[in-house]
PDB file of C-alpha atoms in Angstrom:
ATOM      1  CA  UNK A   1       7.212  -4.075  50.215  1.00 63.00           C
ATOM      2  CA  UNK A   2       4.075  -2.590  48.737  1.00 86.00           C
ATOM      3  CA  UNK A   3       5.593   0.925  48.490  1.00 91.00           C
ATOM      4  CA  UNK A   4       8.326  -0.414  46.183  1.00 90.00           C
ATOM      5  CA  UNK A   5       5.796  -2.430  44.165  1.00 89.00           C
ATOM      6  CA  UNK A   6       3.624   0.669  43.766  1.00 91.00           C
ATOM      7  CA  UNK A   7       6.613   2.756  42.637  1.00 93.00           C
ATOM      8  CA  UNK A   8       7.724   0.074  40.144  1.00 92.00           C
ATOM      9  CA  UNK A   9       4.210  -0.236  38.718  1.00 93.00           C
ATOM     10  CA  UNK A  10       3.868   3.556  38.481  1.00 95.00           C
ATOM     11  CA  UNK A  11       7.158   3.792  36.555  1.00 95.00           C
ATOM     12  CA  UNK A  12       6.080   0.942  34.265  1.00 95.00           C
ATOM     13  CA  UNK A  13       2.773   2.724  33.625  1.00 95.00           C
ATOM     14  CA  UNK A  14       4.527   5.997  32.758  1.00 96.00           C
ATOM     15  CA  UNK A  15       6.927   4.324  30.347  1.00 96.00           C
ATOM     16  CA  UNK A  16       4.183   2.279  28.656  1.00 96.00           C
ATOM     17  CA  UNK A  17       1.965   5.361  28.406  1.00 95.00           C
ATOM     18  CA  UNK A  18       4.754   7.345  26.764  1.00 96.00           C
ATOM     19  CA  UNK A  19       4.738   4.789  23.916  1.00 96.00           C
ATOM     20  CA  UNK A  20       0.946   4.889  23.495  1.00 95.00           C
ATOM     21  CA  UNK A  21      -0.004   5.854  19.946  1.00 93.00           C
ATOM     22  CA  UNK A  22       3.366   4.997  18.400  1.00 96.00           C
ATOM     23  CA  UNK A  23       2.504   3.712  14.931  1.00 96.00           C
ATOM     24  CA  UNK A  24       3.275   0.216  13.690  1.00 95.00           C
ATOM     25  CA  UNK A  25       6.394   0.069  11.535  1.00 92.00           C
ATOM     26  CA  UNK A  26       8.140  -3.223  10.764  1.00 88.00           C
ATOM     27  CA  UNK A  27      11.735  -3.452  11.943  1.00 82.00           C
ATOM     28  CA  UNK A  28      11.639  -0.289  14.068  1.00 85.00           C
ATOM     29  CA  UNK A  29      11.861   0.458  17.785  1.00 83.00           C
ATOM     30  CA  UNK A  30      11.480   4.258  18.007  1.00 87.00           C
ATOM     31  CA  UNK A  31       8.982   5.855  20.346  1.00 88.00           C
ATOM     32  CA  UNK A  32       6.565   8.204  18.555  1.00 77.00           C
ATOM     33  CA  UNK A  33       8.173   7.276  15.201  1.00 86.00           C
ATOM     34  CA  UNK A  34       7.341   3.610  14.754  1.00 93.00           C
ATOM     35  CA  UNK A  35       7.843   0.111  16.115  1.00 91.00           C
ATOM     36  CA  UNK A  36       6.817  -3.473  15.621  1.00 89.00           C
ATOM     37  CA  UNK A  37       5.849  -5.731  18.532  1.00 87.00           C
ATOM     38  CA  UNK A  38       9.367  -6.793  19.540  1.00 84.00           C
ATOM     39  CA  UNK A  39      10.772  -3.319  18.885  1.00 86.00           C
ATOM     40  CA  UNK A  40       8.149  -1.825  21.203  1.00 89.00           C
ATOM     41  CA  UNK A  41       8.786  -4.269  24.054  1.00 86.00           C
ATOM     42  CA  UNK A  42      12.562  -3.993  23.608  1.00 83.00           C
ATOM     43  CA  UNK A  43      12.307  -0.199  23.673  1.00 87.00           C
ATOM     44  CA  UNK A  44      10.255  -0.298  26.884  1.00 89.00           C
ATOM     45  CA  UNK A  45      12.687  -2.706  28.558  1.00 84.00           C
ATOM     46  CA  UNK A  46      15.651  -0.619  27.439  1.00 83.00           C
ATOM     47  CA  UNK A  47      14.009   2.510  28.857  1.00 88.00           C
ATOM     48  CA  UNK A  48      13.189   0.823  32.168  1.00 88.00           C
ATOM     49  CA  UNK A  49      16.748  -0.455  32.665  1.00 82.00           C
ATOM     50  CA  UNK A  50      18.584   2.426  30.998  1.00 80.00           C
ATOM     51  CA  UNK A  51      20.265   0.092  28.509  1.00 74.00           C
ATOM     52  CA  UNK A  52      20.261  -0.209  24.730  1.00 71.00           C
ATOM     53  CA  UNK A  53      19.597  -3.664  23.299  1.00 62.00           C
ATOM     54  CA  UNK A  54      16.770  -2.907  20.860  1.00 58.00           C
ATOM     55  CA  UNK A  55      18.955  -2.640  17.776  1.00 59.00           C
ATOM     56  CA  UNK A  56      19.599  -5.735  15.667  1.00 56.00           C
ATOM     57  CA  UNK A  57      16.699  -7.872  16.876  1.00 58.00           C
ATOM     58  CA  UNK A  58      15.780 -10.874  14.754  1.00 55.00           C
ATOM     59  CA  UNK A  59      12.057 -10.729  14.085  1.00 57.00           C
ATOM     60  CA  UNK A  60      11.474 -14.091  12.469  1.00 54.00           C
ATOM     61  CA  UNK A  61      10.110 -16.627  14.926  1.00 56.00           C
ATOM     62  CA  UNK A  62       9.077 -17.338  18.493  1.00 55.00           C
ATOM     63  CA  UNK A  63      12.377 -19.159  19.004  1.00 61.00           C
ATOM     64  CA  UNK A  64      14.430 -16.150  17.842  1.00 64.00           C
ATOM     65  CA  UNK A  65      12.501 -13.867  20.206  1.00 64.00           C
ATOM     66  CA  UNK A  66      12.973 -16.302  23.118  1.00 63.00           C
ATOM     67  CA  UNK A  67      16.723 -16.460  22.480  1.00 69.00           C
ATOM     68  CA  UNK A  68      16.864 -12.656  22.309  1.00 69.00           C
ATOM     69  CA  UNK A  69      15.068 -12.295  25.664  1.00 69.00           C
ATOM     70  CA  UNK A  70      17.367 -14.794  27.373  1.00 70.00           C
ATOM     71  CA  UNK A  71      20.544 -13.193  26.073  1.00 71.00           C
ATOM     72  CA  UNK A  72      19.742  -9.511  26.450  1.00 70.00           C
ATOM     73  CA  UNK A  73      17.421  -8.907  29.387  1.00 69.00           C
ATOM     74  CA  UNK A  74      17.809  -9.627  33.094  1.00 66.00           C
ATOM     75  CA  UNK A  75      14.975 -12.146  33.184  1.00 69.00           C
ATOM     76  CA  UNK A  76      13.993 -15.614  34.257  1.00 69.00           C
ATOM     77  CA  UNK A  77      11.623 -18.023  32.563  1.00 65.00           C
ATOM     78  CA  UNK A  78       8.275 -18.374  34.323  1.00 67.00           C
ATOM     79  CA  UNK A  79       7.217 -22.051  34.238  1.00 60.00           C
ATOM     80  CA  UNK A  80       4.373 -22.745  31.841  1.00 57.00           C
ATOM     81  CA  UNK A  81       1.549 -24.710  33.359  1.00 59.00           C
ATOM     82  CA  UNK A  82      -2.224 -24.811  33.046  1.00 52.00           C
ATOM     83  CA  UNK A  83      -2.509 -21.430  34.736  1.00 57.00           C
ATOM     84  CA  UNK A  84       0.078 -18.849  33.876  1.00 61.00           C
ATOM     85  CA  UNK A  85       0.180 -16.218  36.596  1.00 73.00           C
ATOM     86  CA  UNK A  86       1.715 -13.090  35.176  1.00 80.00           C
ATOM     87  CA  UNK A  87       2.661  -9.905  36.964  1.00 84.00           C
ATOM     88  CA  UNK A  88       3.242  -6.328  35.780  1.00 90.00           C
ATOM     89  CA  UNK A  89       6.280  -6.080  33.534  1.00 90.00           C
ATOM     90  CA  UNK A  90       6.284  -9.750  32.504  1.00 87.00           C
ATOM     91  CA  UNK A  91       6.979 -10.383  28.828  1.00 86.00           C
ATOM     92  CA  UNK A  92       4.645 -12.892  27.147  1.00 85.00           C
ATOM     93  CA  UNK A  93       5.515 -14.444  23.777  1.00 83.00           C
ATOM     94  CA  UNK A  94       2.773 -16.171  21.788  1.00 83.00           C
ATOM     95  CA  UNK A  95       3.248 -18.421  18.757  1.00 79.00           C
ATOM     96  CA  UNK A  96       1.018 -17.746  15.783  1.00 75.00           C
ATOM     97  CA  UNK A  97      -0.263 -20.383  13.377  1.00 76.00           C
ATOM     98  CA  UNK A  98       2.001 -18.883  10.715  1.00 76.00           C
ATOM     99  CA  UNK A  99       5.104 -19.836  12.716  1.00 71.00           C
ATOM    100  CA  UNK A 100       5.817 -16.241  13.670  1.00 72.00           C
ATOM    101  CA  UNK A 101       5.488 -14.822  17.177  1.00 77.00           C
ATOM    102  CA  UNK A 102       3.826 -11.874  18.877  1.00 84.00           C
ATOM    103  CA  UNK A 103       5.128 -10.312  22.066  1.00 86.00           C
ATOM    104  CA  UNK A 104       3.294  -8.436  24.818  1.00 88.00           C
ATOM    105  CA  UNK A 105       4.274  -6.751  28.062  1.00 91.00           C
ATOM    106  CA  UNK A 106       1.923  -7.053  31.031  1.00 90.00           C
ATOM    107  CA  UNK A 107       0.689  -3.654  32.175  1.00 93.00           C
ATOM    108  CA  UNK A 108       0.512  -2.315  35.728  1.00 92.00           C
ATOM    109  CA  UNK A 109      -3.260  -2.554  35.884  1.00 83.00           C
ATOM    110  CA  UNK A 110      -4.616  -6.049  36.420  1.00 78.00           C
ATOM    111  CA  UNK A 111      -5.711  -7.740  33.227  1.00 76.00           C
ATOM    112  CA  UNK A 112      -3.952  -5.446  30.764  1.00 86.00           C
ATOM    113  CA  UNK A 113      -1.461  -6.215  28.022  1.00 89.00           C
ATOM    114  CA  UNK A 114       0.480  -3.685  25.980  1.00 94.00           C
ATOM    115  CA  UNK A 115       1.656  -4.466  22.474  1.00 93.00           C
ATOM    116  CA  UNK A 116       2.210  -3.024  19.028  1.00 93.00           C
ATOM    117  CA  UNK A 117       0.050  -4.368  16.248  1.00 90.00           C
ATOM    118  CA  UNK A 118      -0.447  -3.496  12.609  1.00 91.00           C
ATOM    119  CA  UNK A 119      -3.410  -1.162  12.193  1.00 92.00           C
ATOM    120  CA  UNK A 120      -3.428   0.070  15.806  1.00 92.00           C
ATOM    121  CA  UNK A 121       0.189   0.697  16.721  1.00 95.00           C
ATOM    122  CA  UNK A 122       1.072   0.645  20.410  1.00 96.00           C
ATOM    123  CA  UNK A 123      -2.019   0.083  22.520  1.00 94.00           C
ATOM    124  CA  UNK A 124      -3.328  -1.420  25.719  1.00 92.00           C
ATOM    125  CA  UNK A 125      -5.728  -4.355  25.481  1.00 87.00           C
ATOM    126  CA  UNK A 126      -7.425  -6.753  27.839  1.00 81.00           C
ATOM    127  CA  UNK A 127      -5.710  -9.948  28.904  1.00 71.00           C
ATOM    128  CA  UNK A 128      -5.581 -12.511  26.117  1.00 63.00           C
ATOM    129  CA  UNK A 129      -7.150 -15.903  26.368  1.00 56.00           C
ATOM    130  CA  UNK A 130      -4.534 -18.130  24.762  1.00 52.00           C
ATOM    131  CA  UNK A 131      -4.084 -21.839  25.194  1.00 54.00           C
ATOM    132  CA  UNK A 132      -0.816 -22.701  26.902  1.00 54.00           C
ATOM    133  CA  UNK A 133       0.217 -24.398  23.630  1.00 59.00           C
ATOM    134  CA  UNK A 134       0.169 -20.945  22.024  1.00 78.00           C
ATOM    135  CA  UNK A 135       2.383 -19.417  24.705  1.00 78.00           C
ATOM    136  CA  UNK A 136       6.006 -19.810  23.654  1.00 77.00           C
ATOM    137  CA  UNK A 137       7.379 -18.238  26.813  1.00 78.00           C
ATOM    138  CA  UNK A 138       6.801 -15.953  29.746  1.00 81.00           C
ATOM    139  CA  UNK A 139       9.717 -13.936  31.050  1.00 82.00           C
ATOM    140  CA  UNK A 140       9.768 -12.250  34.424  1.00 82.00           C
ATOM    141  CA  UNK A 141      12.032  -9.227  34.286  1.00 80.00           C
ATOM    142  CA  UNK A 142      14.360  -9.095  37.293  1.00 79.00           C
ATOM    143  CA  UNK A 143      15.767  -6.250  39.386  1.00 81.00           C
ATOM    144  CA  UNK A 144      12.585  -4.205  38.961  1.00 82.00           C
ATOM    145  CA  UNK A 145      13.686  -2.026  41.888  1.00 86.00           C
ATOM    146  CA  UNK A 146      16.200  -0.424  39.495  1.00 85.00           C
ATOM    147  CA  UNK A 147      13.295   1.025  37.493  1.00 85.00           C
ATOM    148  CA  UNK A 148      12.555   3.684  40.122  1.00 86.00           C
TER     149      UNK A 148
END
């Protein structure tokens, strides 16, 4: 129902907003102290579900991040095709040319992505325009009704 969707998106927006301005700090996942991209997304997911998985994350490659998501979060893989349709709360992992990965969480407002990046910290940006070859995975978080 739309009332539940609205409540879930409102909760997601509040949690994401509470991280806004957290500075970039490699290997961290602490709101208002510092985080890197995976630490930020893990912290948000932990806060939404009331769990603690953010400690001990491997931050080396797209594959390591994909394995982490599969093992630790109630999620399903969204099939990658020519048009990836994402919804609020989806986790998007992008491969970089360097072999590393960057991770985003889709915001509640259409066309927004939240991430943590060196120089800016946690911020909201417009939807990326990545080739599907760059997208290592899209995860749809499940049981969103538990967020409210």
